[in-house]
PDB file of C-alpha atoms in Angstrom:
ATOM      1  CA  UNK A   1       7.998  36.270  26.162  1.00 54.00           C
ATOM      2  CA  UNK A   2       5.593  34.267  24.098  1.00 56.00           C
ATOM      3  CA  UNK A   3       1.987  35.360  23.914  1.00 57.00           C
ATOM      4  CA  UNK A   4      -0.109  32.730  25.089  1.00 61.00           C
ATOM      5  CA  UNK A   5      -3.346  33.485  23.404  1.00 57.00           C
ATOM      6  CA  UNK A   6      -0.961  33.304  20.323  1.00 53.00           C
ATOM      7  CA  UNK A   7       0.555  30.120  21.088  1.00 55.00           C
ATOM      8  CA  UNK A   8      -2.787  28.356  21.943  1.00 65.00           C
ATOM      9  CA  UNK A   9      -4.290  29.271  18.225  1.00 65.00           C
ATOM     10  CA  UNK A  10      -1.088  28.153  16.748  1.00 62.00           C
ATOM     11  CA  UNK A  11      -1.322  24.803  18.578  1.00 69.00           C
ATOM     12  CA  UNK A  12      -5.034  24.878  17.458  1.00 75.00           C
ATOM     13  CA  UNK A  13      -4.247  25.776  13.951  1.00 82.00           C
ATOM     14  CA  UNK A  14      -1.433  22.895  13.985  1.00 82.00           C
ATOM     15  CA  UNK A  15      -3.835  20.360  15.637  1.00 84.00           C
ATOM     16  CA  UNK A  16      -6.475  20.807  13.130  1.00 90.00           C
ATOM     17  CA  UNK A  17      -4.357  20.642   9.988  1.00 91.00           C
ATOM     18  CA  UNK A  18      -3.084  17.534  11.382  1.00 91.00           C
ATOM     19  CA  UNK A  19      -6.340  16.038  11.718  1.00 90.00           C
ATOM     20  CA  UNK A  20      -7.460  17.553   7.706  1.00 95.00           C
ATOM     21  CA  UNK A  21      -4.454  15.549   6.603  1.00 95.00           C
ATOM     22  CA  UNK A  22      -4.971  12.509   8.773  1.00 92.00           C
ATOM     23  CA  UNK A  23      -8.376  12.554   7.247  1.00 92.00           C
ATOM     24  CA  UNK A  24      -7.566  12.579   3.841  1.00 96.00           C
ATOM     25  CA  UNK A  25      -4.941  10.518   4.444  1.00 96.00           C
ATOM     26  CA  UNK A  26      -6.966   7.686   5.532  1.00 93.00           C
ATOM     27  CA  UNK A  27      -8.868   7.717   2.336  1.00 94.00           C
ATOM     28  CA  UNK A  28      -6.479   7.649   0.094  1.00 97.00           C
ATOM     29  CA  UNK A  29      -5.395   4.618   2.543  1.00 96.00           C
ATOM     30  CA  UNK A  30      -8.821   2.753   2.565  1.00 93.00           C
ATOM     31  CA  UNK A  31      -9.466   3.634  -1.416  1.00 94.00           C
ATOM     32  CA  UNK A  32      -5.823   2.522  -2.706  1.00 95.00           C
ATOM     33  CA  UNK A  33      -4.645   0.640  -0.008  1.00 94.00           C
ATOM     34  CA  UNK A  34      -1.750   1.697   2.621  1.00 95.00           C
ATOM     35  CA  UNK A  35       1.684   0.329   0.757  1.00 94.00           C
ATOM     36  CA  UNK A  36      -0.112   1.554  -2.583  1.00 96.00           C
ATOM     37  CA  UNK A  37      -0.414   4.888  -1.567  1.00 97.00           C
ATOM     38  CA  UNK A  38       3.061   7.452  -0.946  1.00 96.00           C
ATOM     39  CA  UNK A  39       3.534  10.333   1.028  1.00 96.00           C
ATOM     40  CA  UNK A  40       3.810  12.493  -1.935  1.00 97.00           C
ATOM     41  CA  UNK A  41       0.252  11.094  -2.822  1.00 97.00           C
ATOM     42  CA  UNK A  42      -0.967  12.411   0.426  1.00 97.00           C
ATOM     43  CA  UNK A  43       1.213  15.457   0.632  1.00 96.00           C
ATOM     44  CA  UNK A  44      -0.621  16.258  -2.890  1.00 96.00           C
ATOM     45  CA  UNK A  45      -3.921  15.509  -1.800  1.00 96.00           C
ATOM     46  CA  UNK A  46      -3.836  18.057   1.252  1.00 95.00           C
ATOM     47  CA  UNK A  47      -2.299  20.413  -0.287  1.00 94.00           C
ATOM     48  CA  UNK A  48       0.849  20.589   1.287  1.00 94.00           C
ATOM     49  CA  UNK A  49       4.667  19.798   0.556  1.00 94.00           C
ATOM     50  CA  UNK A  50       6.525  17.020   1.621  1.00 95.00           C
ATOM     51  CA  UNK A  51       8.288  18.512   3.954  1.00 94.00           C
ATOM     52  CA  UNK A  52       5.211  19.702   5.334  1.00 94.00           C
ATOM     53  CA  UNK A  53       3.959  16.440   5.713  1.00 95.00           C
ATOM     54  CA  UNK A  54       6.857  15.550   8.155  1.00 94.00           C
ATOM     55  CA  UNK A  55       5.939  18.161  10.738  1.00 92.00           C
ATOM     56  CA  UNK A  56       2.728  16.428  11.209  1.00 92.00           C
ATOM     57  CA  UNK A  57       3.941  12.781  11.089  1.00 93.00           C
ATOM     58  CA  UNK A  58       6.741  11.011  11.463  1.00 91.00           C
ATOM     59  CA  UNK A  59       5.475   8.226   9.187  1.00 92.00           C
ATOM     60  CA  UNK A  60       2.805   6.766   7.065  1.00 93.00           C
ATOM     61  CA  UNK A  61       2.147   4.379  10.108  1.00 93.00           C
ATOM     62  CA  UNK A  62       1.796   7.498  12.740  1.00 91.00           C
ATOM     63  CA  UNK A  63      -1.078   8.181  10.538  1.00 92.00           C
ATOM     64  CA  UNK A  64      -3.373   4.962  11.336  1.00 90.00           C
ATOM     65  CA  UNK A  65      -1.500   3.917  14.838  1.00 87.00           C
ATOM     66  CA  UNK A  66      -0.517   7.468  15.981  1.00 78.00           C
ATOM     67  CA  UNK A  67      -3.647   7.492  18.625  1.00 77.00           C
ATOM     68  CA  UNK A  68      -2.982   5.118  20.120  1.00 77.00           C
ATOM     69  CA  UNK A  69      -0.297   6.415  22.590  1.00 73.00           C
ATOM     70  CA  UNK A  70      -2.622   8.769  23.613  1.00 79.00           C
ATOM     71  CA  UNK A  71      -5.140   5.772  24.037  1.00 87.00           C
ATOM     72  CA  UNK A  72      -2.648   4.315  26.398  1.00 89.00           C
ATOM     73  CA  UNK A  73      -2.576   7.412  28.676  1.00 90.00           C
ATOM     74  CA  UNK A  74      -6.382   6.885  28.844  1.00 91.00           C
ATOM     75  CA  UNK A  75      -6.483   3.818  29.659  1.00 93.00           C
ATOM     76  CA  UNK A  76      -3.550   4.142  32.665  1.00 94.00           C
ATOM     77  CA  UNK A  77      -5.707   7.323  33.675  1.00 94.00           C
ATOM     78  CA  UNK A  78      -8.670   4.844  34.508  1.00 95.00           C
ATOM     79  CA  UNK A  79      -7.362   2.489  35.348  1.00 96.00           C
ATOM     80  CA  UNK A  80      -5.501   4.580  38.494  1.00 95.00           C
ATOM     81  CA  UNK A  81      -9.130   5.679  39.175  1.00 95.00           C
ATOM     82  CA  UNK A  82     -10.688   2.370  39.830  1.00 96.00           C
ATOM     83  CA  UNK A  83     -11.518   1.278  43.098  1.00 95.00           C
ATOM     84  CA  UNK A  84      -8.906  -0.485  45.179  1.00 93.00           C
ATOM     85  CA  UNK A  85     -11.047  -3.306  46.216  1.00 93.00           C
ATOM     86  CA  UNK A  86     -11.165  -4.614  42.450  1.00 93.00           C
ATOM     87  CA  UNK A  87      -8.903  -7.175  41.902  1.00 91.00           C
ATOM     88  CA  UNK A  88      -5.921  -6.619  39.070  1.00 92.00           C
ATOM     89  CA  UNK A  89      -8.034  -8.156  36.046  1.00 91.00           C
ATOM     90  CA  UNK A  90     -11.124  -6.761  36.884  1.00 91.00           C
ATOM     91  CA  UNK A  91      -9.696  -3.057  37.178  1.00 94.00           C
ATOM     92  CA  UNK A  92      -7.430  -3.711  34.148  1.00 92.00           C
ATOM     93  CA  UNK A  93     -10.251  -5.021  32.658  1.00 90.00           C
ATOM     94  CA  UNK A  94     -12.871  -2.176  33.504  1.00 91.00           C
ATOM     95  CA  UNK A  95      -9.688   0.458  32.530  1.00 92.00           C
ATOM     96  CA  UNK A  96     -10.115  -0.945  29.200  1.00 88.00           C
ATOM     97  CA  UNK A  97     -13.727  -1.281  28.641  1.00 85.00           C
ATOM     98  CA  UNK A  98     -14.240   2.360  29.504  1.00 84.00           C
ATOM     99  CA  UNK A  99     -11.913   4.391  27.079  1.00 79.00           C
ATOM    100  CA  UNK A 100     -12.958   6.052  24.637  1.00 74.00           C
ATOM    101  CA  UNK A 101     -13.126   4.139  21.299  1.00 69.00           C
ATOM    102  CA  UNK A 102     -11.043   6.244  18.567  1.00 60.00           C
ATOM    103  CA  UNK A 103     -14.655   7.772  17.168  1.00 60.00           C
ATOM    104  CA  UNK A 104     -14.843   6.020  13.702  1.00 69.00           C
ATOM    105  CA  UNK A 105     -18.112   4.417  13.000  1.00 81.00           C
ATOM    106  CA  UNK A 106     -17.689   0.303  12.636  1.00 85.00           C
ATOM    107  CA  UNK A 107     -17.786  -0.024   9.294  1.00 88.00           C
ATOM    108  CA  UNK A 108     -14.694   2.127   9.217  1.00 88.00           C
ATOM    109  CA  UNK A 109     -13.109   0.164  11.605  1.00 88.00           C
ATOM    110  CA  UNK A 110     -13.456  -2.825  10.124  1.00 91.00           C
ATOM    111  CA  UNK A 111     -11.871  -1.569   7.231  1.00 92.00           C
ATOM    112  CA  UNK A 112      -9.158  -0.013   9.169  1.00 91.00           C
ATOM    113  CA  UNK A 113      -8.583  -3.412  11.078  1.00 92.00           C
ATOM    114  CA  UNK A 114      -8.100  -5.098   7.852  1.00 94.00           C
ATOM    115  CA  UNK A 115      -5.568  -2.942   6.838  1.00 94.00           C
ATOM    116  CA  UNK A 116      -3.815  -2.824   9.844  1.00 92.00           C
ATOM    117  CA  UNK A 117      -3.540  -6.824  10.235  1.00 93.00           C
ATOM    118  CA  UNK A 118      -2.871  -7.055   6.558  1.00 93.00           C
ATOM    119  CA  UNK A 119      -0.061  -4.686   6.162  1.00 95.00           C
ATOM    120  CA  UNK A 120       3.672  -5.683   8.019  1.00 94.00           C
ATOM    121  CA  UNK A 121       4.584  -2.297   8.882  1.00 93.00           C
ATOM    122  CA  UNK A 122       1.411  -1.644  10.622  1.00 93.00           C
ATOM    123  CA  UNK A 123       1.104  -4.778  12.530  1.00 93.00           C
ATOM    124  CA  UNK A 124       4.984  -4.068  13.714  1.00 92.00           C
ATOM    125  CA  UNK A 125       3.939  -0.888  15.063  1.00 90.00           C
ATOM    126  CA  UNK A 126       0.662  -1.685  16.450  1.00 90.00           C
ATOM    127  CA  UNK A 127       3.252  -4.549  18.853  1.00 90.00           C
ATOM    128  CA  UNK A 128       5.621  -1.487  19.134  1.00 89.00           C
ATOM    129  CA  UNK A 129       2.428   0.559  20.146  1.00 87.00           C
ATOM    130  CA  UNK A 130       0.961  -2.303  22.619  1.00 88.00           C
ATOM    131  CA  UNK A 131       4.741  -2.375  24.359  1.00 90.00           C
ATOM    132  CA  UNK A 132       4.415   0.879  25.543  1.00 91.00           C
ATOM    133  CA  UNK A 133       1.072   0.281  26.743  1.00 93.00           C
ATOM    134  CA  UNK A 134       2.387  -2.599  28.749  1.00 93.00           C
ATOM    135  CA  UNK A 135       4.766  -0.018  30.610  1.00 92.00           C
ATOM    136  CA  UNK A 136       2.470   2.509  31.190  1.00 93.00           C
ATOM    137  CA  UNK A 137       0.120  -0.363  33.031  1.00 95.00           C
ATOM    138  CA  UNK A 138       2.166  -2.763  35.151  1.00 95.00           C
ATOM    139  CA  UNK A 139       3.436  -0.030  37.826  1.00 93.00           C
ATOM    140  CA  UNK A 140      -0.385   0.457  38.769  1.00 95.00           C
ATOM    141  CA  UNK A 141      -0.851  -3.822  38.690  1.00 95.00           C
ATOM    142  CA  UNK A 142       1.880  -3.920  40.784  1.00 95.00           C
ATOM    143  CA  UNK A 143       0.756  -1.905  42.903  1.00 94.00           C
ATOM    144  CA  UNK A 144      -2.836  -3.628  43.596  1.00 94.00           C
ATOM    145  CA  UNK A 145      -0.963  -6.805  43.560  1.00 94.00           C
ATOM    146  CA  UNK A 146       1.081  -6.022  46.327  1.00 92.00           C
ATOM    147  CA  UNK A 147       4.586  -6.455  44.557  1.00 91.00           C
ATOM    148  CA  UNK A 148       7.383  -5.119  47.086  1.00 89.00           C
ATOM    149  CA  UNK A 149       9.171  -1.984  44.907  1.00 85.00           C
ATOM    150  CA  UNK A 150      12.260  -3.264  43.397  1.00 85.00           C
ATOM    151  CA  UNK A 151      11.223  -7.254  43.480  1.00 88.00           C
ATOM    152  CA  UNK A 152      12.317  -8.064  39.422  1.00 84.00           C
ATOM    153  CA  UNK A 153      11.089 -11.368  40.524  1.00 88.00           C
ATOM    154  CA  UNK A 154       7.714 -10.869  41.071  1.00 89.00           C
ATOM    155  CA  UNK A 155       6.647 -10.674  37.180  1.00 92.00           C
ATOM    156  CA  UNK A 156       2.626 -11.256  37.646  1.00 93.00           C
ATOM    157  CA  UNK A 157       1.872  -7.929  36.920  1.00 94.00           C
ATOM    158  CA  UNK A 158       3.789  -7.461  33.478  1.00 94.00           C
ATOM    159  CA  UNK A 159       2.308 -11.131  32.628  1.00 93.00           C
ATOM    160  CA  UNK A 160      -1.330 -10.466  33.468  1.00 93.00           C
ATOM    161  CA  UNK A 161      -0.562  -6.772  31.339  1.00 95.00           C
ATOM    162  CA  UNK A 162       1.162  -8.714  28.455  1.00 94.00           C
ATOM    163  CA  UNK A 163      -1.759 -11.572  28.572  1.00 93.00           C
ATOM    164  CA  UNK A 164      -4.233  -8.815  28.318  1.00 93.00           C
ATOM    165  CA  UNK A 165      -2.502  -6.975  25.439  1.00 93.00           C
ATOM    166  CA  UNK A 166      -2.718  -9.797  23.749  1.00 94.00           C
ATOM    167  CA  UNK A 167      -6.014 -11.073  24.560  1.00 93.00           C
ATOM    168  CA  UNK A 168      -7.146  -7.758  22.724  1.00 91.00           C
ATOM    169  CA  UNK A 169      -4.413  -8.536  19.884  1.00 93.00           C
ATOM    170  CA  UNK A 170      -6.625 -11.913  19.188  1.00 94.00           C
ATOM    171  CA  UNK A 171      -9.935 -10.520  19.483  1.00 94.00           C
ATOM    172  CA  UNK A 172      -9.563  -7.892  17.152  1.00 93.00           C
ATOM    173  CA  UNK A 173      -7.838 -10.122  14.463  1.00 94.00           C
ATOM    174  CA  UNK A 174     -10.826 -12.756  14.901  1.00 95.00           C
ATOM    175  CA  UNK A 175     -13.294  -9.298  14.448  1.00 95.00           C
ATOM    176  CA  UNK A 176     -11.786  -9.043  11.204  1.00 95.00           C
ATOM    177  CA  UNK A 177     -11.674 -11.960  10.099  1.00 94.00           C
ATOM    178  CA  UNK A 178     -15.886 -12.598  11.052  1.00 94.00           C
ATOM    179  CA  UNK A 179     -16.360  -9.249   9.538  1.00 93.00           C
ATOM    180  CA  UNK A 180     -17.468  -8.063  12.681  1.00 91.00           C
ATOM    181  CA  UNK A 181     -19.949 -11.204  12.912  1.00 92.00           C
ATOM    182  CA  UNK A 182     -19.631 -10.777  17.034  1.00 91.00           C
ATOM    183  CA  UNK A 183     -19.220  -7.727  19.367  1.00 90.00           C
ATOM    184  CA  UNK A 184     -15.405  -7.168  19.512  1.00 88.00           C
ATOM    185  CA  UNK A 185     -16.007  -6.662  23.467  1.00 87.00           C
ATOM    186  CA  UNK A 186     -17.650 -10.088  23.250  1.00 90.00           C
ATOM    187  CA  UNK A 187     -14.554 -11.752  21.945  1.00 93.00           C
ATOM    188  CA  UNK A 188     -12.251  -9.874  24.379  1.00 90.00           C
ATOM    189  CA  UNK A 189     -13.982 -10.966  27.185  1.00 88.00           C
ATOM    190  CA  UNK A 190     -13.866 -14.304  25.835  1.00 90.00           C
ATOM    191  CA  UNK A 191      -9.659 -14.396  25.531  1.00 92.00           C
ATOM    192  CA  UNK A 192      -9.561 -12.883  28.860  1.00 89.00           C
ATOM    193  CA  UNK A 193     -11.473 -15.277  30.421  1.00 87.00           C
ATOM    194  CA  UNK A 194     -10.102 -18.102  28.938  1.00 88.00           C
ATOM    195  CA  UNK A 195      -6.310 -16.595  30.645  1.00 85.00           C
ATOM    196  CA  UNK A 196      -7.652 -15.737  33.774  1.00 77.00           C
ATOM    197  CA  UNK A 197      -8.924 -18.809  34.293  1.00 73.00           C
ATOM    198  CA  UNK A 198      -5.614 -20.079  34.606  1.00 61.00           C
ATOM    199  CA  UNK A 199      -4.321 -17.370  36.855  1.00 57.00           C
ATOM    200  CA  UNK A 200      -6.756 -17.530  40.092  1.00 54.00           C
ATOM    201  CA  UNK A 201      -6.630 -14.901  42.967  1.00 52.00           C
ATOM    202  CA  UNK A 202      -5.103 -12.184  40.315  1.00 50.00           C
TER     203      UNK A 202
END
């Protein structure tokens, strides 16, 4: 039978190389730029072999987007904890506003968000990323929207989900672009407004 005081420093041990190479990984990202730099140039850089490298991350892309499945736990988390008597936007919306940020200062971000809206692969699984967040979410806007289990008809909660996936898809890209000239949550609650508008009594 394992030993579990083992087994919790090895899952320590593996967590924290993960984040070492993560980190150094990013650098080489933001220095070179993300198709510029290889896996062997980050396999190098930390100090580890290729092979290595894959039992950390699937891909280059896990590297800068693999949070953010986690993120989406998060955000389902809190959003099950809001009150009932909030409506399905304003608990969606409050879900959102109150997860954690991914703990790089903005300057960092902004870098990152360049990157990641200037680079194909990422922006394909960023969407990729943002689909699983939509199924994580709707079952708990269903829920507060009264949908009957089973109605496939009823497809207000996966459109106010999908609407606000994207509202947060256009903010950040218009962050970017501004350089950060307004608060990102300014320009979120901006998009979302502008939908919900449209969509009264949800």
């Amino acid at each position: 039978m394992p030993d579990p005081i083992e087994h919790g420093l090895w899952a320590r041990t593996r967590q924290a190389v993960r984040a070492e190479v993560a980190r150094i990984a990013m650098e080489l990202f933001l220095e070179r730029g993300f198709e510029a730099t290889t896996i062997d140039d980050i396999a190098a850089a930390a100090g580890i072999s290729r092979r290595s490298f894959f039992r950390y991350f699937g891909t280059k892309e896990d590297i800068v987007l693999g949070d953010l499945a986690a993120q989406g736990e998060q955000i389902r988390e809190r959003l099950q904890a809001r009150p009932d008597d909030e409506d399905a936007w304003t608990a969606l919306l409050n879900a959102l506003r109150d997860t954690p940020r991914l703990g790089q200062d903005e300057a960092t971000m902004l870098k990152i968000s360049k990157m990641l809206y200037g680079t194909p692969s990422l922006r394909a699984r960023s969407i990729e990323k943002h689909l699983h967040w939509q199924t994580l979410l709707t079952s708990e806007i269903r829920r507060r929207l009264g949908t009957a289990p089973g109605d496939d008809h009823d497809l207000r909660a996966n459109a106010i989900v999908a609407c606000a996936l994207t509202c947060l898809d256009i903010a950040g890209q218009a962050w970017t672009q501004s350089e950060g000239a307004r608060p990102l949550e300014e320009l979120v609650m901006a998009a979302i407004t502008a939908v919900r508008q449209s969509t009264p009594g949800t």
